[in-house]
PDB file of C-alpha atoms in Angstrom:
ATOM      1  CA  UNK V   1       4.617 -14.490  17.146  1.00  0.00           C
ATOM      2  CA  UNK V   2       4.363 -10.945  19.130  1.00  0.00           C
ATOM      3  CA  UNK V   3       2.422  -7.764  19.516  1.00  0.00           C
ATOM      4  CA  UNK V   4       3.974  -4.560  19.076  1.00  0.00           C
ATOM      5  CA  UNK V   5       2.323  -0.920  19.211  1.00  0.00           C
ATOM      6  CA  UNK V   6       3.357   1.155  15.939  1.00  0.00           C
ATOM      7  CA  UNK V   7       1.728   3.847  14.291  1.00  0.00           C
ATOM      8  CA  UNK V   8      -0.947   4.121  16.775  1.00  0.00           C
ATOM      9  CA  UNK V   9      -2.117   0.582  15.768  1.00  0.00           C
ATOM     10  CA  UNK V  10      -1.566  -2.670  17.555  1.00  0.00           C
ATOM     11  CA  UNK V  11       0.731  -4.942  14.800  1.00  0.00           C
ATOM     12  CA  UNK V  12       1.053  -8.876  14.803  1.00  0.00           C
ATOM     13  CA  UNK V  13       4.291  -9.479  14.099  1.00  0.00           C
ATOM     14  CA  UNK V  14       4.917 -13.210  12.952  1.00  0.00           C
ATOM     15  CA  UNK V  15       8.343 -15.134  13.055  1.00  0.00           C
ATOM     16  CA  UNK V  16       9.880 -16.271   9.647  1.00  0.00           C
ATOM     17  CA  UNK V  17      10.721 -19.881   9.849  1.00  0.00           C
ATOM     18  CA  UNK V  18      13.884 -21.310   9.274  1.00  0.00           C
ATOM     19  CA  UNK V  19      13.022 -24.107   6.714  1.00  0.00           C
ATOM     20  CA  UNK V  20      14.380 -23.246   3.528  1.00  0.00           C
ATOM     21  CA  UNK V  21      11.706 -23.970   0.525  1.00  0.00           C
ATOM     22  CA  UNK V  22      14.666 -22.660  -2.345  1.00  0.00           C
ATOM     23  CA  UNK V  23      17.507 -23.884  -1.923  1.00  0.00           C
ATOM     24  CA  UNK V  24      21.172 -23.360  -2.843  1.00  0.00           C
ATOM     25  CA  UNK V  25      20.848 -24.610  -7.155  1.00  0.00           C
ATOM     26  CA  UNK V  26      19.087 -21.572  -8.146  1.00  0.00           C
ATOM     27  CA  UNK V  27      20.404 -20.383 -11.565  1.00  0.00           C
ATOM     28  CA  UNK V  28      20.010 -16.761 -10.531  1.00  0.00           C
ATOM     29  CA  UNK V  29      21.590 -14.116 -11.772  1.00  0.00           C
ATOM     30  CA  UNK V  30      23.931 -12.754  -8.620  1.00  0.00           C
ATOM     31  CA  UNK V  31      21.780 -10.521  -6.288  1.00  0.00           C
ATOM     32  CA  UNK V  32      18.532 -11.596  -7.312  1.00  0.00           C
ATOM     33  CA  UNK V  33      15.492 -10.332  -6.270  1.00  0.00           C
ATOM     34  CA  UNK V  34      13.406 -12.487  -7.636  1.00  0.00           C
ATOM     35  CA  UNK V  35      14.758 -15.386  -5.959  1.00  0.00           C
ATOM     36  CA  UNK V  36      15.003 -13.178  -2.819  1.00  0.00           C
ATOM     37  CA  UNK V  37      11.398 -12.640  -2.841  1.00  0.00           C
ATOM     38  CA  UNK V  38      10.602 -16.047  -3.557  1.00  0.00           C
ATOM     39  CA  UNK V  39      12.622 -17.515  -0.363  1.00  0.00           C
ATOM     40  CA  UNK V  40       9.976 -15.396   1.797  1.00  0.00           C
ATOM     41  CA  UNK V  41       7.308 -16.180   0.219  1.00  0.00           C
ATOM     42  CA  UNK V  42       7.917 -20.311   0.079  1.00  0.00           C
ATOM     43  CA  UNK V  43       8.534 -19.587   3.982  1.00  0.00           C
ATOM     44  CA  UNK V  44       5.340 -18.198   4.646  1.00  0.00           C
ATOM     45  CA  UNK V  45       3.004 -20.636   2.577  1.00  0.00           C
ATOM     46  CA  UNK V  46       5.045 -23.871   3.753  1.00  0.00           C
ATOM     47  CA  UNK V  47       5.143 -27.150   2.487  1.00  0.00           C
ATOM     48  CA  UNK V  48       1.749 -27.624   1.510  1.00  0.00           C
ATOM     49  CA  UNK V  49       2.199 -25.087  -1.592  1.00  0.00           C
ATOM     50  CA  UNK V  50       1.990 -25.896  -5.169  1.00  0.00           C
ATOM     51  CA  UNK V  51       3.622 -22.806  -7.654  1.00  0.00           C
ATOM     52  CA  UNK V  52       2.512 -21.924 -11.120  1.00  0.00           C
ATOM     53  CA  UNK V  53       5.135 -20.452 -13.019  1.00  0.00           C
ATOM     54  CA  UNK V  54       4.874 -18.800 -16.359  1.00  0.00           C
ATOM     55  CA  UNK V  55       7.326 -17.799 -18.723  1.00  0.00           C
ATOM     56  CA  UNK V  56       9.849 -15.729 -17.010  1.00  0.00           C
ATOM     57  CA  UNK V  57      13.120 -15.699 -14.880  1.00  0.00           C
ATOM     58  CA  UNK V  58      11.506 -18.115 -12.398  1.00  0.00           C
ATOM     59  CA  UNK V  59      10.902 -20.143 -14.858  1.00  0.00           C
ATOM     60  CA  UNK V  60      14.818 -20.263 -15.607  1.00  0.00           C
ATOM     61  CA  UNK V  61      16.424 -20.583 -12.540  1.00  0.00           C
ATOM     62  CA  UNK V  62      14.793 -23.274 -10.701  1.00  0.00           C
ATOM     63  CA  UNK V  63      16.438 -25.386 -12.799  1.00  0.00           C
ATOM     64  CA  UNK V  64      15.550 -28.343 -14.345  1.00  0.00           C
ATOM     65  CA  UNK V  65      14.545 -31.501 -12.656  1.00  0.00           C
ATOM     66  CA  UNK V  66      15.771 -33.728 -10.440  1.00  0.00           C
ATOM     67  CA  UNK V  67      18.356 -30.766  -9.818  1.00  0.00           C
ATOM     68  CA  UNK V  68      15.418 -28.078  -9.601  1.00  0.00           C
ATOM     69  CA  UNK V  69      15.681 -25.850  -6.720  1.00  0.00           C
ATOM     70  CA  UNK V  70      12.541 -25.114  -5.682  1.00  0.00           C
ATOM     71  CA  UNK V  71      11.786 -27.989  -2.384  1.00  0.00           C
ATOM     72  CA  UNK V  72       7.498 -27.798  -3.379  1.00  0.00           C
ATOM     73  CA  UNK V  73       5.437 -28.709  -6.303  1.00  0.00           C
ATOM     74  CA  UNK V  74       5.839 -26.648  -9.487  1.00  0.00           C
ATOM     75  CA  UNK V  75       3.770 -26.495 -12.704  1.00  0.00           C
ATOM     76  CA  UNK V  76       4.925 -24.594 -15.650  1.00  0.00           C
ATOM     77  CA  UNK V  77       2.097 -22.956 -17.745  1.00  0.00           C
ATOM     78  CA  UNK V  78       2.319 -20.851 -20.700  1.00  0.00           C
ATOM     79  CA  UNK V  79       3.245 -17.097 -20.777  1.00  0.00           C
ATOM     80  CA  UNK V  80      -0.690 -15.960 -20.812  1.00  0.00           C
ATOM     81  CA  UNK V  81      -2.443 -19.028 -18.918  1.00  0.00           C
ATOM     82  CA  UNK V  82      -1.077 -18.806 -15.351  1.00  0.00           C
ATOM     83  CA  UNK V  83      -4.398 -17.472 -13.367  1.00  0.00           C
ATOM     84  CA  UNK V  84      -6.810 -20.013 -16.427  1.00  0.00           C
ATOM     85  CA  UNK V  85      -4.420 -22.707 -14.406  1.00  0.00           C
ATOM     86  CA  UNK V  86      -4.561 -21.519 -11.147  1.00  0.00           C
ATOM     87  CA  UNK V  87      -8.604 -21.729 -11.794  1.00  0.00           C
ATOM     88  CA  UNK V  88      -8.903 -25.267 -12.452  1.00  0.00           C
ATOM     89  CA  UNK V  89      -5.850 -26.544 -10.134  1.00  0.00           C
ATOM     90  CA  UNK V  90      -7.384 -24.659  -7.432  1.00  0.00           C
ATOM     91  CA  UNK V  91     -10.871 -25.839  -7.841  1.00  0.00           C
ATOM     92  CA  UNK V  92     -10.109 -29.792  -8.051  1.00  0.00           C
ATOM     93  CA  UNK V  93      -7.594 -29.390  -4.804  1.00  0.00           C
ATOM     94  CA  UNK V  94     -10.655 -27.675  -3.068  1.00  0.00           C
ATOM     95  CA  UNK V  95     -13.025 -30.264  -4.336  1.00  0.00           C
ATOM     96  CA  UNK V  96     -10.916 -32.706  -2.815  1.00  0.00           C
ATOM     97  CA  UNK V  97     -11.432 -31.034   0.662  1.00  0.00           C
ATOM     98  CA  UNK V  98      -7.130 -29.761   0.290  1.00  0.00           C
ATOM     99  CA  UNK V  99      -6.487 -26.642   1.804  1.00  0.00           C
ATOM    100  CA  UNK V 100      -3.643 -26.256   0.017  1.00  0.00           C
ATOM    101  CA  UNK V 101      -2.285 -22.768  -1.060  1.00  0.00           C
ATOM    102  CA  UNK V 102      -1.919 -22.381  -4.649  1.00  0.00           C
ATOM    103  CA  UNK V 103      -0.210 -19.898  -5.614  1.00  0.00           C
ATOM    104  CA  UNK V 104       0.598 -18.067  -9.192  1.00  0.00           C
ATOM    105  CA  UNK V 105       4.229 -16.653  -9.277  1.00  0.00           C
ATOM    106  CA  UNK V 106       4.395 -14.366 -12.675  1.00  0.00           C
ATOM    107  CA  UNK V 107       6.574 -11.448 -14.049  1.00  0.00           C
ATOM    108  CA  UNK V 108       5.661  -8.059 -14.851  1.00  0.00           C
ATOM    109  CA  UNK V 109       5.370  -9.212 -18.302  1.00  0.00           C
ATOM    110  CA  UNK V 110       3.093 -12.087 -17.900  1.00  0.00           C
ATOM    111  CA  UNK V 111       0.925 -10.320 -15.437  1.00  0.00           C
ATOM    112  CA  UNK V 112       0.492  -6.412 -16.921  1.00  0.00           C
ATOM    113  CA  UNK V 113       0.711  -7.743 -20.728  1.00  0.00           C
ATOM    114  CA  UNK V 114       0.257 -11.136 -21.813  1.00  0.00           C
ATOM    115  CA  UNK V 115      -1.610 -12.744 -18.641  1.00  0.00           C
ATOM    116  CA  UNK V 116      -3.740  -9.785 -17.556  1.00  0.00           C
ATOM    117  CA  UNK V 117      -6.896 -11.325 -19.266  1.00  0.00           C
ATOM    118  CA  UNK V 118      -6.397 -14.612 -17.193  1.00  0.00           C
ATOM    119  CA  UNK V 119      -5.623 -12.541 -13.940  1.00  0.00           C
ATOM    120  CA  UNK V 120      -8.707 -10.533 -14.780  1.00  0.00           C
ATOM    121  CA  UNK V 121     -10.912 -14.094 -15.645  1.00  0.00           C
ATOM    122  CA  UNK V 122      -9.877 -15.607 -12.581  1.00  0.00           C
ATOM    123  CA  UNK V 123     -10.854 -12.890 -10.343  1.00  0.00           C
ATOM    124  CA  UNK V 124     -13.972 -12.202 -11.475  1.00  0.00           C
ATOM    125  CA  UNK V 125     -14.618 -15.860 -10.660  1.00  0.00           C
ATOM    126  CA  UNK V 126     -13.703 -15.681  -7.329  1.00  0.00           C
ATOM    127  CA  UNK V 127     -10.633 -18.413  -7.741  1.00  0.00           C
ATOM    128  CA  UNK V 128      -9.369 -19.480  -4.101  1.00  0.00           C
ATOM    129  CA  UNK V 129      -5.786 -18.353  -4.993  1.00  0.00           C
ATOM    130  CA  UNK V 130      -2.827 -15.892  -4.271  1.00  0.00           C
ATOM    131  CA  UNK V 131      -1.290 -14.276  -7.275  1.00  0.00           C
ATOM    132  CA  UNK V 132       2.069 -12.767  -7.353  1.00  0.00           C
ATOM    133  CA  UNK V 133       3.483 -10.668  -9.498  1.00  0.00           C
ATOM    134  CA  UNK V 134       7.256  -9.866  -8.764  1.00  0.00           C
ATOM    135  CA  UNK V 135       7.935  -6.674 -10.995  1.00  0.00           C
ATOM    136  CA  UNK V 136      11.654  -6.446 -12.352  1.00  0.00           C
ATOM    137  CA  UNK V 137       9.619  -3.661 -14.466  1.00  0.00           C
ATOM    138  CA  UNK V 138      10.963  -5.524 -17.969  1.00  0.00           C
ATOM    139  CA  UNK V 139      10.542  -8.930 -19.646  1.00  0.00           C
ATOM    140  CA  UNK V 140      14.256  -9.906 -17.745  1.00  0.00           C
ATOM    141  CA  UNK V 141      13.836 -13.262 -19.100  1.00  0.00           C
ATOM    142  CA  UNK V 142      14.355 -12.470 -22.705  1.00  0.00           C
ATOM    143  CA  UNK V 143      16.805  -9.615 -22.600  1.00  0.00           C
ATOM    144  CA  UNK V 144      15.349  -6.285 -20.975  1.00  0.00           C
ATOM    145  CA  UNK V 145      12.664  -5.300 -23.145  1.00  0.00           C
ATOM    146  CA  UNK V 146      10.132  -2.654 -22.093  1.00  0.00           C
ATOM    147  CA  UNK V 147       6.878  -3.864 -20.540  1.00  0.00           C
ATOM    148  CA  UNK V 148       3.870  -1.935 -19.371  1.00  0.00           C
ATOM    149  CA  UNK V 149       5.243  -2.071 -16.036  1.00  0.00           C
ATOM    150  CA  UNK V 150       8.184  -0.467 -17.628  1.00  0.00           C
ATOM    151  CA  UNK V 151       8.500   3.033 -15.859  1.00  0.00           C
ATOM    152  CA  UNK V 152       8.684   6.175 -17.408  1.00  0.00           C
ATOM    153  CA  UNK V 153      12.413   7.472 -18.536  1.00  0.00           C
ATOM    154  CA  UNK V 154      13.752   3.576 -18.145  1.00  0.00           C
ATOM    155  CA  UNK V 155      16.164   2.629 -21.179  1.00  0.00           C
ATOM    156  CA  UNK V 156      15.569  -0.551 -22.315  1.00  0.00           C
ATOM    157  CA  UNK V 157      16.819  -2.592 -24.886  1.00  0.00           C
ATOM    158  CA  UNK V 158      13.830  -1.842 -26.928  1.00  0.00           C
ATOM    159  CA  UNK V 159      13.093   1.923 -25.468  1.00  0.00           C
ATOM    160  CA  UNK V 160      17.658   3.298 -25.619  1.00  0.00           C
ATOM    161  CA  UNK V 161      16.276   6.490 -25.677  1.00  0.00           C
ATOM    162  CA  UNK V 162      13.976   6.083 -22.432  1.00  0.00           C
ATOM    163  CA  UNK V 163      10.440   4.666 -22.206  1.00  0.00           C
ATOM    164  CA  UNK V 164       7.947   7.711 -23.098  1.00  0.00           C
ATOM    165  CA  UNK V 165       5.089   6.464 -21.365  1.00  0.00           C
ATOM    166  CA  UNK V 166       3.922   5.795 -17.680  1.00  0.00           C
ATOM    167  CA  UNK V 167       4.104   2.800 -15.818  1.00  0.00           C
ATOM    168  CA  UNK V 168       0.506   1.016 -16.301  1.00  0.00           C
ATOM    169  CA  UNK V 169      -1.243   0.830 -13.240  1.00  0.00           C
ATOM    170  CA  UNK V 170      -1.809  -2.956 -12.353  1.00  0.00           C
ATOM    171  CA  UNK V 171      -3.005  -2.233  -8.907  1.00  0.00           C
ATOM    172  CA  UNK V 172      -5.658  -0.263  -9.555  1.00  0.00           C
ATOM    173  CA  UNK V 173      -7.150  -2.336 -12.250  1.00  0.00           C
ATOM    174  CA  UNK V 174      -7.055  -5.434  -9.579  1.00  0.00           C
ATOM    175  CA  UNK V 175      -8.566  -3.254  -6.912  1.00  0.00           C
ATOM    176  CA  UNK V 176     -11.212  -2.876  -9.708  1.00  0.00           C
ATOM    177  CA  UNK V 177     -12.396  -6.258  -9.153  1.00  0.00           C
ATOM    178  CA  UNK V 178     -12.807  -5.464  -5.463  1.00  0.00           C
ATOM    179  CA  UNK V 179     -10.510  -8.752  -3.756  1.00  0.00           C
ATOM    180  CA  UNK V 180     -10.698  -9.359  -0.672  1.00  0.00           C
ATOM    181  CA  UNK V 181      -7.014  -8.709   0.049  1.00  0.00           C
ATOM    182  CA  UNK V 182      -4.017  -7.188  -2.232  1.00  0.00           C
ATOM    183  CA  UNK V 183      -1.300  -5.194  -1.207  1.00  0.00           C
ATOM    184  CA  UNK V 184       2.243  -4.348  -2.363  1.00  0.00           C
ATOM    185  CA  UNK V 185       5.851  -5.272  -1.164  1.00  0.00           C
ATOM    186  CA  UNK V 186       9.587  -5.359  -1.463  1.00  0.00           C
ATOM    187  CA  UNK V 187      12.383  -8.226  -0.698  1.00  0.00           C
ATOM    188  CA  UNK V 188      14.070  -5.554   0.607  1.00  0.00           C
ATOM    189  CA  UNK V 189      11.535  -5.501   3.819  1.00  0.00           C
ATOM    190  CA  UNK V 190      11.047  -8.930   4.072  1.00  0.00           C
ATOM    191  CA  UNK V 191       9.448  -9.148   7.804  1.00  0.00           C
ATOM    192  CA  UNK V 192       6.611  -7.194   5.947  1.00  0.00           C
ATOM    193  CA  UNK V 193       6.508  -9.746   2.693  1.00  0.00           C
ATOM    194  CA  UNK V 194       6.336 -12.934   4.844  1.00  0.00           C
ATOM    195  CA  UNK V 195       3.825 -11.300   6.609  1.00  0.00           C
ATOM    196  CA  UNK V 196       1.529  -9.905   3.812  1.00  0.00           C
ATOM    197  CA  UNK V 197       2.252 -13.304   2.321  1.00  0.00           C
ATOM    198  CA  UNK V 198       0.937 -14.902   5.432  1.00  0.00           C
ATOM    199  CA  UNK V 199      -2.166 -12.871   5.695  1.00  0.00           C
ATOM    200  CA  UNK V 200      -3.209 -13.164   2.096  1.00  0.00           C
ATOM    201  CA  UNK V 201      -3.144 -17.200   2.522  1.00  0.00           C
ATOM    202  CA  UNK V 202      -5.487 -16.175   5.159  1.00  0.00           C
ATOM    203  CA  UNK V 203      -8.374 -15.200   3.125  1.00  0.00           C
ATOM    204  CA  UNK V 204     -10.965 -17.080   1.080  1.00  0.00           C
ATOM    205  CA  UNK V 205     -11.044 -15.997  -2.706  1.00  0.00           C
ATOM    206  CA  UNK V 206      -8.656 -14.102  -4.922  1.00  0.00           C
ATOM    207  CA  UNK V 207      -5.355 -12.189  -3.360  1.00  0.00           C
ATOM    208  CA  UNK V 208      -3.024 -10.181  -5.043  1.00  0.00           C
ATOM    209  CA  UNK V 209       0.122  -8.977  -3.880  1.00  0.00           C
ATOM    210  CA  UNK V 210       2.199  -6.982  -6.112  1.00  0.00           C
ATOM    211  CA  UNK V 211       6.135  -7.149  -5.439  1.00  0.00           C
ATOM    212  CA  UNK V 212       9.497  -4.565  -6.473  1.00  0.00           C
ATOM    213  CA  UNK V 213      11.953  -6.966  -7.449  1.00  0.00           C
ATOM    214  CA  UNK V 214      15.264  -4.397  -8.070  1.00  0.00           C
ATOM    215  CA  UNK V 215      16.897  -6.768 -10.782  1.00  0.00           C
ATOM    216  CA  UNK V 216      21.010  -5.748 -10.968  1.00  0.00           C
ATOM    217  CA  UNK V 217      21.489  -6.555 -14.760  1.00  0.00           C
ATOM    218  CA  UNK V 218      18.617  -5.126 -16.554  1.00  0.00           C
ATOM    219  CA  UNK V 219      18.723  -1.980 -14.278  1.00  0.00           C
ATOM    220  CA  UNK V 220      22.495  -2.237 -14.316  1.00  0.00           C
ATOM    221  CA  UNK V 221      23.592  -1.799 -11.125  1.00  0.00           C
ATOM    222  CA  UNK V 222      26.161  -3.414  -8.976  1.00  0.00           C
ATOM    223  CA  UNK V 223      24.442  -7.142  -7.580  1.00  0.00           C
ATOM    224  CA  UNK V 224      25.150  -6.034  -4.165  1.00  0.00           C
ATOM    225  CA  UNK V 225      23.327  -3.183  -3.617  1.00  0.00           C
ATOM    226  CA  UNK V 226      19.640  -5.021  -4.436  1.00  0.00           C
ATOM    227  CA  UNK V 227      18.310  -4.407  -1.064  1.00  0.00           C
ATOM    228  CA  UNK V 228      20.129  -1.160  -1.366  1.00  0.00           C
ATOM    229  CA  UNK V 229      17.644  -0.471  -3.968  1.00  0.00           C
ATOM    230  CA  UNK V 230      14.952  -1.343  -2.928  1.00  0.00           C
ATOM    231  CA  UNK V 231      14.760   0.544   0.266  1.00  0.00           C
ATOM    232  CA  UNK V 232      15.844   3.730  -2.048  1.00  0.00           C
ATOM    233  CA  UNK V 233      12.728   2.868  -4.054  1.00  0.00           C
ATOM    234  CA  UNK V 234      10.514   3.013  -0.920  1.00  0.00           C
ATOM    235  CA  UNK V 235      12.293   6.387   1.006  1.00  0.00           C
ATOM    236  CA  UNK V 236      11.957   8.036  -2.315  1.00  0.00           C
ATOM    237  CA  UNK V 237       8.149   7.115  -2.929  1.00  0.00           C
ATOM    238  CA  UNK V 238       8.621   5.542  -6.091  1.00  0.00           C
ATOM    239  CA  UNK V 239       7.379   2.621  -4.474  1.00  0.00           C
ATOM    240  CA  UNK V 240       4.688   2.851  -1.643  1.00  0.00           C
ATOM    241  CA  UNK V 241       4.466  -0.186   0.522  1.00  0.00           C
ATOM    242  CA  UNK V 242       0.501  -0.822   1.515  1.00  0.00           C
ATOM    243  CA  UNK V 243      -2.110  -3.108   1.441  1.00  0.00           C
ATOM    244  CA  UNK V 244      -5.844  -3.000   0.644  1.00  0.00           C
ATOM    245  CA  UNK V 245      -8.439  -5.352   2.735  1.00  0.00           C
ATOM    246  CA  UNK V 246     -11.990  -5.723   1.889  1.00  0.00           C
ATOM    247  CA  UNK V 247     -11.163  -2.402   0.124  1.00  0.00           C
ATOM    248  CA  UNK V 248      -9.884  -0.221   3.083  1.00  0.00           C
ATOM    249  CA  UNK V 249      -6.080   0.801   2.163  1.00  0.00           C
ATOM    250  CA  UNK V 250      -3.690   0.618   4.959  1.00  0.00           C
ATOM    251  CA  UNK V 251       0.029   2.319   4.612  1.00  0.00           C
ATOM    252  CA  UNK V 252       2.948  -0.050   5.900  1.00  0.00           C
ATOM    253  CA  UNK V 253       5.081   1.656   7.998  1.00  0.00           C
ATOM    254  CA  UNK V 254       8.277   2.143   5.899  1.00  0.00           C
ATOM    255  CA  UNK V 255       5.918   4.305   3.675  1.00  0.00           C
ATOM    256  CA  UNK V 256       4.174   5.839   6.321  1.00  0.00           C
ATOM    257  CA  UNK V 257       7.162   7.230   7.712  1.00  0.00           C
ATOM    258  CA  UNK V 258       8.946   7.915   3.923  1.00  0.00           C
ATOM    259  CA  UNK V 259       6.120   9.942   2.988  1.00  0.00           C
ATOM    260  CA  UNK V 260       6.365  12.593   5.737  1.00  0.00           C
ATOM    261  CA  UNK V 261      10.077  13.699   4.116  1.00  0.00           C
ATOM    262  CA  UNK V 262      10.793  11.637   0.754  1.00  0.00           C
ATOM    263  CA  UNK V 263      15.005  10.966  -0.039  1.00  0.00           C
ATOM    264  CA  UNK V 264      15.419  13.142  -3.100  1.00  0.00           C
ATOM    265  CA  UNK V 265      14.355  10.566  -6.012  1.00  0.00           C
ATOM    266  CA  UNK V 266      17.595  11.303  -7.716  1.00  0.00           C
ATOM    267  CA  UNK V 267      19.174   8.736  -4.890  1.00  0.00           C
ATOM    268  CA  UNK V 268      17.097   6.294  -6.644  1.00  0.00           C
ATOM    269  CA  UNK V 269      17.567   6.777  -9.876  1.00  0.00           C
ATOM    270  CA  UNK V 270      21.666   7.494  -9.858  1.00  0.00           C
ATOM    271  CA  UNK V 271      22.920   4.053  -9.131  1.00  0.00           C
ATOM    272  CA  UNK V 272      20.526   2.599 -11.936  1.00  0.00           C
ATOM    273  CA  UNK V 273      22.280   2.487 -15.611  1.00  0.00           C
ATOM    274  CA  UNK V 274      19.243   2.552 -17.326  1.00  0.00           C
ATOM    275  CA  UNK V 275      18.183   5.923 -16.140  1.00  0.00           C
ATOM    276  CA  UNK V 276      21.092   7.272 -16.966  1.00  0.00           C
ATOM    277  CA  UNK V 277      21.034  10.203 -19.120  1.00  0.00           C
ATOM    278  CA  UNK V 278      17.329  11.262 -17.845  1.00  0.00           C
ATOM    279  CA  UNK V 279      16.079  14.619 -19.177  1.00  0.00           C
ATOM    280  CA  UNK V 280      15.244  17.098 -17.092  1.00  0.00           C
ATOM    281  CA  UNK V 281      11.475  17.312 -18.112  1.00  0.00           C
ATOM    282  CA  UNK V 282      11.377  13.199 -17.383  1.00  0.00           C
ATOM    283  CA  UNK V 283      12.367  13.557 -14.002  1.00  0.00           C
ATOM    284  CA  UNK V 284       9.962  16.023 -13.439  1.00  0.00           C
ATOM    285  CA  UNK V 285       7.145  14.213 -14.683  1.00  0.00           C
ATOM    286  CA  UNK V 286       8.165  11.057 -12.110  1.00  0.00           C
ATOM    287  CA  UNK V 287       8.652  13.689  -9.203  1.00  0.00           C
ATOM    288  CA  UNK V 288       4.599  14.772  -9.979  1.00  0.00           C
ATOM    289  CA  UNK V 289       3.702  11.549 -10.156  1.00  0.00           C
ATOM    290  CA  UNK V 290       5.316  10.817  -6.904  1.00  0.00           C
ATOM    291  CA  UNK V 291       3.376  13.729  -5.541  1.00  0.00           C
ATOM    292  CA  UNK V 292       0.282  12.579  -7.052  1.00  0.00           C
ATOM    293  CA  UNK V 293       0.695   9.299  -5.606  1.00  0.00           C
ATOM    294  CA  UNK V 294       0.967  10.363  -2.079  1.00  0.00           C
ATOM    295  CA  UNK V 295      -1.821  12.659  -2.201  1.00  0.00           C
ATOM    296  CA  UNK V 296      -4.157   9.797  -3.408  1.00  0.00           C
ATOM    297  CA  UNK V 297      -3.149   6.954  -1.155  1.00  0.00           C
ATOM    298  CA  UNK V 298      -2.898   9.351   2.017  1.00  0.00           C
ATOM    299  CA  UNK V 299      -6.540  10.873   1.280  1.00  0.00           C
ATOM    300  CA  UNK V 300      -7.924   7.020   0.601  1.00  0.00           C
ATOM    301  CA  UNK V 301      -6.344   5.831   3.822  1.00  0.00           C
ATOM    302  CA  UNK V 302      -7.798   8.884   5.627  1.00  0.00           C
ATOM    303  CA  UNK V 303     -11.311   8.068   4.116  1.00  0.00           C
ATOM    304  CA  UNK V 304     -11.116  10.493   1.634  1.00  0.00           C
TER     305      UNK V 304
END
């Protein structure tokens, strides 16, 4: 653990262990992000973790047991019940006087569709819980098909022609129920996962932290570039790395600095199959949004 001065602010900077919570059985697909994301955040919650998985990759590749690959407790839940779970498993380990982190691992799908009602249930209770949604930005699981987190211009294999609506906002409808801690990430900066991870555990009540996951198939792009991708995704602003506590928004530094002079977001988008054939007027609409985007999050961090 060190101090280091950046940005004009004083950052903790935490060392990522080298205990290995997945191991080497995963049934991922090659270059996973998913799994990726998962191996940071298994090494900042430790041992003393339980997962609840819906329905979705994760559900797929940690195998089945006694050959499973994840090294802590998992419990499988239906596609929509994840957060109802997280509730009651999270309330009996607490009445039990356990401190120990339970945390909700979902999809895109089964966080912005079919489990927002449970995510929206459980915080409004105040559930003692971390909930994680790792956003391929399709239902992966089950073949590619569009889900709200879907973004605009995105073929799928239920939108060929390009999705022809906007990505739904997840974050702000969590920041809606004012938790005490959310923020958003990417595998492809994992010193800044583990450590959001890490600070999140650190709070009492609901946290949210909302991760890219660049997934090679469904996007169609070669498995070795996912981290490739991912940092694209940030330098362009299509992804803004931040996080919210007690309501006050804080940029993280790759954002900070990508924000000042954005990569053209055609660097993004041209190494991804399914945006290939993007109209003109699309890509405009995703450049304003960009600039939209940046205009809000800088004025909120500023006070504004």
């Amino acid at each position: 653990m060190s101090l280091s001065f950046l940005d004009g602010r004083w950052i903790l900077k935490m060392d990522i262990p080298s205990e290995e919570y997945l191991l080497k059985c995963s049934s991922s697909c090659a270059g996973c992000s998913d799994s990726l994301t998962l191996r940071y955040v298994l090494k900042a919650a430790g041992p003393d973790t339980v997962l609840i998985v819906p329905a979705c990759c994760t559900s797929v590749i940690q195998g089945m047991y006694p050959q499973t690959a994840f090294n802590v407790p998992v419990y499988n839940i239906a596609f929509g019940a994840a957060a109802a779970c997280a509730s009651g498993m999270s309330n009996a380990l607490r009445a039990l006087g356990r401190k120990t982190s339970v945390i909700v691992y979902a999809g895109d799908g089964g966080t912005l569709d079919i489990g927002i009602q449970a995510l929206s249930g459980a915080f409004e209770r105040g559930t003692d819980f971390l909930y994680i949604c790792y956003d391929n930005e399709a239902y992966g699981n089950t073949g590619m098909q569009r889900s709200g987190a879907t973004p605009l211009g995105a073929r799928t294999t239920t939108t060929p022609s390009g999705k022809m609506d906007v990505k739904k906002d997840i974050d702000a409808i969590v920041a809606a129920h004012s938790p005490p801690y959310m923020a958003t990430a990417c595998p492809a900066y994992p010193r800044d996962l583990f450590q959001k991870v890490r600070k999140a555990l650190m709070f009492r009540g609901p946290s949210f932290l909302h991760v890219l996951a660049p997934c090679p198939p469904g996007w169609r792009f070669s498995p070795e570039k996912s981290v490739e991708l991912g940092k694209l995704a940030v330098k362009s602003c299509m992804w803004v790395l931040y996080e919210r506590e007690h309501g006050k928004l804080s940029l993280s530094s790759p954002s900070r600095t990508a924000m000042k002079k954005p990569i053209p977001l055609e660097e993004y988008l041209a190494p991804q199959g399914r945006f290939e054939g993007i109209n003109a007027e699309t890509l405009e609409a995703l450049k304003q949004n960009i600039a939209e985007s940046i205009k809000r999050l800088t004025a909120e961090e500023a006070g504004g």
